[in-house]
Short mmCIF file of C-alpha atoms and ligand atoms in Angstrom, two decimals:
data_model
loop_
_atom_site.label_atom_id
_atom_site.label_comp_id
_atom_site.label_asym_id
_atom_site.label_seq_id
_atom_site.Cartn_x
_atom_site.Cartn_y
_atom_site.Cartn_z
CA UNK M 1 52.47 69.13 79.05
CA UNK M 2 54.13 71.67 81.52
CA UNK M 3 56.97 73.13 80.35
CA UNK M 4 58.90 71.94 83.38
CA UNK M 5 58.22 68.62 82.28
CA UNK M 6 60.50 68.91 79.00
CA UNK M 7 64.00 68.15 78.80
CA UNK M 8 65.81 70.71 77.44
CA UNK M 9 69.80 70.20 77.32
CA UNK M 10 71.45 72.35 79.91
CA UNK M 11 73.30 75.25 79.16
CA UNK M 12 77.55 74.71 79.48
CA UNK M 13 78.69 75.26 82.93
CA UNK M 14 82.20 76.75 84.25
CA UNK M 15 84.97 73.75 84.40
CA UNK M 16 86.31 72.55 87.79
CA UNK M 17 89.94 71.60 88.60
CA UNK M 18 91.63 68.71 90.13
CA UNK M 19 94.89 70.90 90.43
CA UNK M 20 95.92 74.11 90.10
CA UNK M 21 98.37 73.52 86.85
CA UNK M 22 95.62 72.12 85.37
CA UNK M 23 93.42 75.97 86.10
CA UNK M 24 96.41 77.58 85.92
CA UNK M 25 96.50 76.33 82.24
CA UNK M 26 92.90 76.70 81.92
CA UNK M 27 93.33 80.49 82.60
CA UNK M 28 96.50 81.32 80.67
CA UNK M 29 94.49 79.49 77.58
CA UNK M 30 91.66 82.26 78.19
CA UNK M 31 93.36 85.02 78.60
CA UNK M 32 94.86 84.59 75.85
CA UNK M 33 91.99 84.21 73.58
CA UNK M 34 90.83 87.14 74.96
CA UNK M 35 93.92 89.18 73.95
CA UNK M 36 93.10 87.87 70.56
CA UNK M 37 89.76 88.74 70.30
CA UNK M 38 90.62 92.29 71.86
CA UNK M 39 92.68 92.61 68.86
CA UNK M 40 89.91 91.14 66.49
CA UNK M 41 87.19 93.67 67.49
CA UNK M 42 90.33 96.31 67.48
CA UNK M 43 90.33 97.65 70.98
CA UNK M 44 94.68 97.68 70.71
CA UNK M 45 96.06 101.16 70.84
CA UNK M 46 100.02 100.81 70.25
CA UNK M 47 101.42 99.37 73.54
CA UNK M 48 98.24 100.46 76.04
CA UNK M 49 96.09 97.59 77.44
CA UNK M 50 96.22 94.66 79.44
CA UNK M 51 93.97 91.65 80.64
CA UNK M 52 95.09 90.03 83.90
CA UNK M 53 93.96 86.68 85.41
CA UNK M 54 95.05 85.64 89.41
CA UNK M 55 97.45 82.80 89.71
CA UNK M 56 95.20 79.71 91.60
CA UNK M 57 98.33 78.84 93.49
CA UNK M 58 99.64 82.39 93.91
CA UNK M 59 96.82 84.78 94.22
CA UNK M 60 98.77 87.60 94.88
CA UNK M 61 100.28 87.28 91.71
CA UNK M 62 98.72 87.61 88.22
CA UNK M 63 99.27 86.58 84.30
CA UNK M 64 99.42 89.87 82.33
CA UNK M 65 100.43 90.16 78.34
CA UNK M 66 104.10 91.30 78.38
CA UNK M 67 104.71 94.99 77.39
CA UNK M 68 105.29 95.58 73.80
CA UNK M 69 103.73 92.95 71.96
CA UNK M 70 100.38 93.30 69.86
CA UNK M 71 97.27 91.52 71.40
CA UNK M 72 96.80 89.48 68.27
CA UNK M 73 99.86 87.93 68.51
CA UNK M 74 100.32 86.71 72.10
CA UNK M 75 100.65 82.88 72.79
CA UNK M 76 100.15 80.91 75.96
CA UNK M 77 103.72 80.92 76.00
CA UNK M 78 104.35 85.03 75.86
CA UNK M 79 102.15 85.37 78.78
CA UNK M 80 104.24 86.77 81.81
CA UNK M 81 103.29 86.71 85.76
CA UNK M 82 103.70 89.43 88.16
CA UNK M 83 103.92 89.65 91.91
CA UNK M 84 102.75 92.16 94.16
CA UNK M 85 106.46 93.86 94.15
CA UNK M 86 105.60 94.25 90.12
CA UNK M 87 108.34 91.80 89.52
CA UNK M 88 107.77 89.84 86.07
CA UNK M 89 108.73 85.96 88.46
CA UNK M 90 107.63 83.56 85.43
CA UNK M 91 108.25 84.68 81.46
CA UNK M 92 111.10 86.64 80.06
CA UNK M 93 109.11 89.69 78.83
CA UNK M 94 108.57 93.26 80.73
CA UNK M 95 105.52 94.35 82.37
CA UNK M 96 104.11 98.01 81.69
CA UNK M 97 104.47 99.54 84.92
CA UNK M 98 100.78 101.23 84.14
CA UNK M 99 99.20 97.20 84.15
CA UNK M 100 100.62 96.47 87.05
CA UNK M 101 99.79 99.84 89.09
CA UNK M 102 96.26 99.72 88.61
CA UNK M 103 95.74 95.57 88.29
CA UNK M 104 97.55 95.15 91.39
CA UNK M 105 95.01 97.35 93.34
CA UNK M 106 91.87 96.10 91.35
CA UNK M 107 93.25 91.94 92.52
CA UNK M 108 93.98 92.82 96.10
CA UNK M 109 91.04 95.24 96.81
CA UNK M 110 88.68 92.41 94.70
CA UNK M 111 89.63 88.70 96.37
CA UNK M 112 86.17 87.66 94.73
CA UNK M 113 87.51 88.59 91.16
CA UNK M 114 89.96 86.09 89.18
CA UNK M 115 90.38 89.21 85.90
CA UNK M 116 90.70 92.66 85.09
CA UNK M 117 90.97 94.29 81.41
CA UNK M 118 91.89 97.64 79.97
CA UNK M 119 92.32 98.90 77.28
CA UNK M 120 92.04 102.50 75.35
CA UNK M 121 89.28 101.74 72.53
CA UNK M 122 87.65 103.84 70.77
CA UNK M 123 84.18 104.50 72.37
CA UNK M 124 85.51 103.89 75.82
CA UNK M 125 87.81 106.70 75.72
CA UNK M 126 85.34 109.07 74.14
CA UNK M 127 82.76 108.06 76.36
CA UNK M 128 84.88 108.63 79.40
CA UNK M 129 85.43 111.77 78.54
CA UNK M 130 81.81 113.22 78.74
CA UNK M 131 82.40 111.94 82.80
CA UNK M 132 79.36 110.28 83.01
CA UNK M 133 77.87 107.18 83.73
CA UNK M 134 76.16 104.74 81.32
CA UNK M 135 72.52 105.37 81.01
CA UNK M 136 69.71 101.94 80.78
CA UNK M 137 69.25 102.69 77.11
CA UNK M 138 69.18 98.97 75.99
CA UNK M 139 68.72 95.62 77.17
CA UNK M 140 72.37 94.66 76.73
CA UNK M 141 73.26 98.59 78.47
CA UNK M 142 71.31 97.24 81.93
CA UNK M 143 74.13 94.67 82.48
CA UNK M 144 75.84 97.87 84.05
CA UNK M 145 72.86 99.40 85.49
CA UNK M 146 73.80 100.35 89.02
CA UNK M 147 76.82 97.85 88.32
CA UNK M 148 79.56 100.46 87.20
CA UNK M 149 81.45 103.34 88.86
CA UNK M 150 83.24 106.64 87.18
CA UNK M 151 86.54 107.37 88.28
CA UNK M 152 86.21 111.04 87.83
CA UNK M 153 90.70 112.17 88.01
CA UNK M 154 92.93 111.53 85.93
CA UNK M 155 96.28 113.09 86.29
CA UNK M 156 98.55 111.49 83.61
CA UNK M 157 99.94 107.80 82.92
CA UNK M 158 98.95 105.72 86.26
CA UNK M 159 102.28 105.13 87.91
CA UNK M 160 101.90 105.68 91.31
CA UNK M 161 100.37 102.39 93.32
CA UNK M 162 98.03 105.02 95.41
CA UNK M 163 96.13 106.16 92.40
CA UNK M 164 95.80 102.02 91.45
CA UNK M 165 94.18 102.19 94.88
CA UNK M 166 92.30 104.67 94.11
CA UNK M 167 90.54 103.41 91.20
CA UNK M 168 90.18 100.21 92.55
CA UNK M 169 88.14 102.04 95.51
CA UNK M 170 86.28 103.74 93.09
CA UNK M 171 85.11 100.62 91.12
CA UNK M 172 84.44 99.04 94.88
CA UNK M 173 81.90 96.18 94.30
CA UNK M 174 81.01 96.62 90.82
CA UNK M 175 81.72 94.97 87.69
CA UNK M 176 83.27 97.97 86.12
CA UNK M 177 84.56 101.36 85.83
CA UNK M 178 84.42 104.10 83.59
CA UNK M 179 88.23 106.03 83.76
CA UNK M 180 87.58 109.57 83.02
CA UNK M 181 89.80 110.65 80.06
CA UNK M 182 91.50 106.96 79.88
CA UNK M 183 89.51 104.38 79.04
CA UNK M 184 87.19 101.41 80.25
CA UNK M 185 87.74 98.80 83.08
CA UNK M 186 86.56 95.51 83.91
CA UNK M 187 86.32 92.80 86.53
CA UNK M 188 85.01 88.97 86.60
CA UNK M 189 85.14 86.10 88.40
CA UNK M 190 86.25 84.53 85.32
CA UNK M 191 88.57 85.66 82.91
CA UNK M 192 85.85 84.56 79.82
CA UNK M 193 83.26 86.99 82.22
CA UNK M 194 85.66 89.96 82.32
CA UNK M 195 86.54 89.62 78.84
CA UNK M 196 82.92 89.73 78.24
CA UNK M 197 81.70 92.85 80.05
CA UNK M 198 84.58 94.85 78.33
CA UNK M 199 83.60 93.85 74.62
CA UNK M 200 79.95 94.72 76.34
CA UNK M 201 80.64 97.78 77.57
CA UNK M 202 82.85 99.23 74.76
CA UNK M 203 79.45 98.70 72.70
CA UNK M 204 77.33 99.89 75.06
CA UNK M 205 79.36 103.21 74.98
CA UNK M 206 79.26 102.95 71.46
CA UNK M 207 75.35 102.58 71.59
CA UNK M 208 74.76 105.34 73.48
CA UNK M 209 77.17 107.36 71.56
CA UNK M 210 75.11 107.06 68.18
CA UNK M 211 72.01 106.87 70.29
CA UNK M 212 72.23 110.61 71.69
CA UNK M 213 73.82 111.83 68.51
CA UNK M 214 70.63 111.25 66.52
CA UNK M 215 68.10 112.85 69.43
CA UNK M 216 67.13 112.05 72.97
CA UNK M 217 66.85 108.17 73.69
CA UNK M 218 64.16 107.01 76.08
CA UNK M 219 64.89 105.06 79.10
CA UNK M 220 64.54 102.04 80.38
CA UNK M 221 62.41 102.49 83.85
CA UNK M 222 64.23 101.60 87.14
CA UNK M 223 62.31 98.24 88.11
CA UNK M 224 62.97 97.15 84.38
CA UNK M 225 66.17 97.95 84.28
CA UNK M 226 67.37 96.54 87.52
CA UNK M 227 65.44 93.03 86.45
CA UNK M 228 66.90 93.11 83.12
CA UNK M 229 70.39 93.18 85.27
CA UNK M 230 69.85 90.52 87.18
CA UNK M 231 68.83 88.46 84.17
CA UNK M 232 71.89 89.62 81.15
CA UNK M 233 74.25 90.67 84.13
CA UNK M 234 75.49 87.78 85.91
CA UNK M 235 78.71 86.25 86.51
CA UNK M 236 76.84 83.32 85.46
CA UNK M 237 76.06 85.29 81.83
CA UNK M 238 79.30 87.13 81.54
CA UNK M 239 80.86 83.41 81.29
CA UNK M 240 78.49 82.06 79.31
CA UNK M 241 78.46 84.93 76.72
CA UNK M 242 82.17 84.36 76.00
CA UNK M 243 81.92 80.87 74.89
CA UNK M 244 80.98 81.27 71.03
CA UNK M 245 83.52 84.10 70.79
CA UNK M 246 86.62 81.64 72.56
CA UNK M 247 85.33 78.49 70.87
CA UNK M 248 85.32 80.81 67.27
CA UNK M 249 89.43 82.39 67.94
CA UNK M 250 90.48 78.58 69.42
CA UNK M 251 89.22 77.60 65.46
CA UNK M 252 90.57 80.03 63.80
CA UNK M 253 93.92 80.91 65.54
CA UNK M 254 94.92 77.59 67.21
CA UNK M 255 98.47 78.91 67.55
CA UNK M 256 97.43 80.99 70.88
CA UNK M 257 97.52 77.77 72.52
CA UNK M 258 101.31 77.28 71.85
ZN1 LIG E 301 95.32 102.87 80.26
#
């Protein structure tokens, strides 16, 4: 028997939408869980970080946590949206002027993205200070192979909307961005896909951290490394690779969906 000839159950696909409350909904309910699990694998640091998700209806506008209030407590119901003035038009919490800066400039210079996260963990910000790229040490690392840019100047607290546009150059087509001296950033198509490349990429950083602290790690070659992108890199497996992780927070904190 050929292999083609079996019938294996297919692999979950991405839900479609008869309306846009209905992904509207959809998208508030992921980010989140997101928020949640960014506080679960401890990538909080005081008030700093933010995951955004496009509006369906309004995609110049964006659901952002509000300012202020710990990732593992948000709700549904705390989430605030943001147009592209930076003023908070749905929710009665503030925005941090930093989220909506560089988000702003990340949604309108990426119309094929739905999400953005940042955040200051740990090996992201010590990472981004060596100023470098990440190297194809790993399978998992080659999901940013040629997929992730370094934005290389970093001048204080982003306030200003033309440095926003300036990182949001800098990551140009890629899937994410390594802020010197700040932190890590990244894109999907869907919120569950950036969520996934930042808990990805943290690790990676991580990885490589340990890696060249204990010698000289080899390297994946160029042709490997490029296939082992397109095969652990897709928007297709950034979505799916999020599923255990929301299906495991909607369990255990079923409160985020109030
Ligand atoms: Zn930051």
């Amino acid at each position: 028997m050929q292999i083609s000839s079996l019938k294996y159950p297919r692999t979950p696909q991405p839900p479609t939408f008869e309306s846009f409350a209905e992904e509207r909904l959809h998208r508030k309910q992921r980010l989140a869980a997101a928020l949640r699990l960014f506080s679960r694998y401890g990538f909080d640091e005081g008030v700093a970080g933010h995951i955004t998700a496009r509006d369906p209806e309004y995609p110049d506008s964006f659901w952002v946590n509000p300012f202020g209030m710990h990732f593992g407590m948000i709700r549904v119901s705390d989430l605030i949206r943001v147009n592209h003035h930076g003023e908070v038009v749905e929710g009665n919490h503030p925005v941090n002027q930093a989220a909506f800066t560089i988000h702003s400039q990340v949604h309108a210079h990426r119309p094929d993205i739905v999400a953005a996260t940042h955040t200051h963990s740990i090996y992201g910000k010590s990472w981004s200070s060596l100023g470098r790229l990440l190297d194809p040490l790993s399978q998992d690392a080659c999901a940013f192979y040629q997929d992730h840019s370094i934005f290389n100047d970093y001048t204080g607290v982003v306030s200003q909307l033309e440095e926003g546009k300036r990182i949001a150059e800098t990551l140009g087509s890629s899937k994410a961005a390594i802020l010197r001296n700040h932190g890590l950033l990244t894109v999907g198509s869907t919120v569950d896909e950036a969520a996934w490349w930042f808990i990805s990429m943290e690790r990676t950083c991580q990885a490589q951290l340990l890696a060249q602290a204990a010698g000289s790690p080899r390297f994946i070659n160029h042709d490997s490394a490029t296939l082992a992108r397109h095969q652990v890199g897709s928007h297709y497996m950034g979505w799916f690779s999020f599923q255990p992780l929301y299906e495991m927070i909607a369990r255990q904190q079923p409160e985020l969906f109030e």
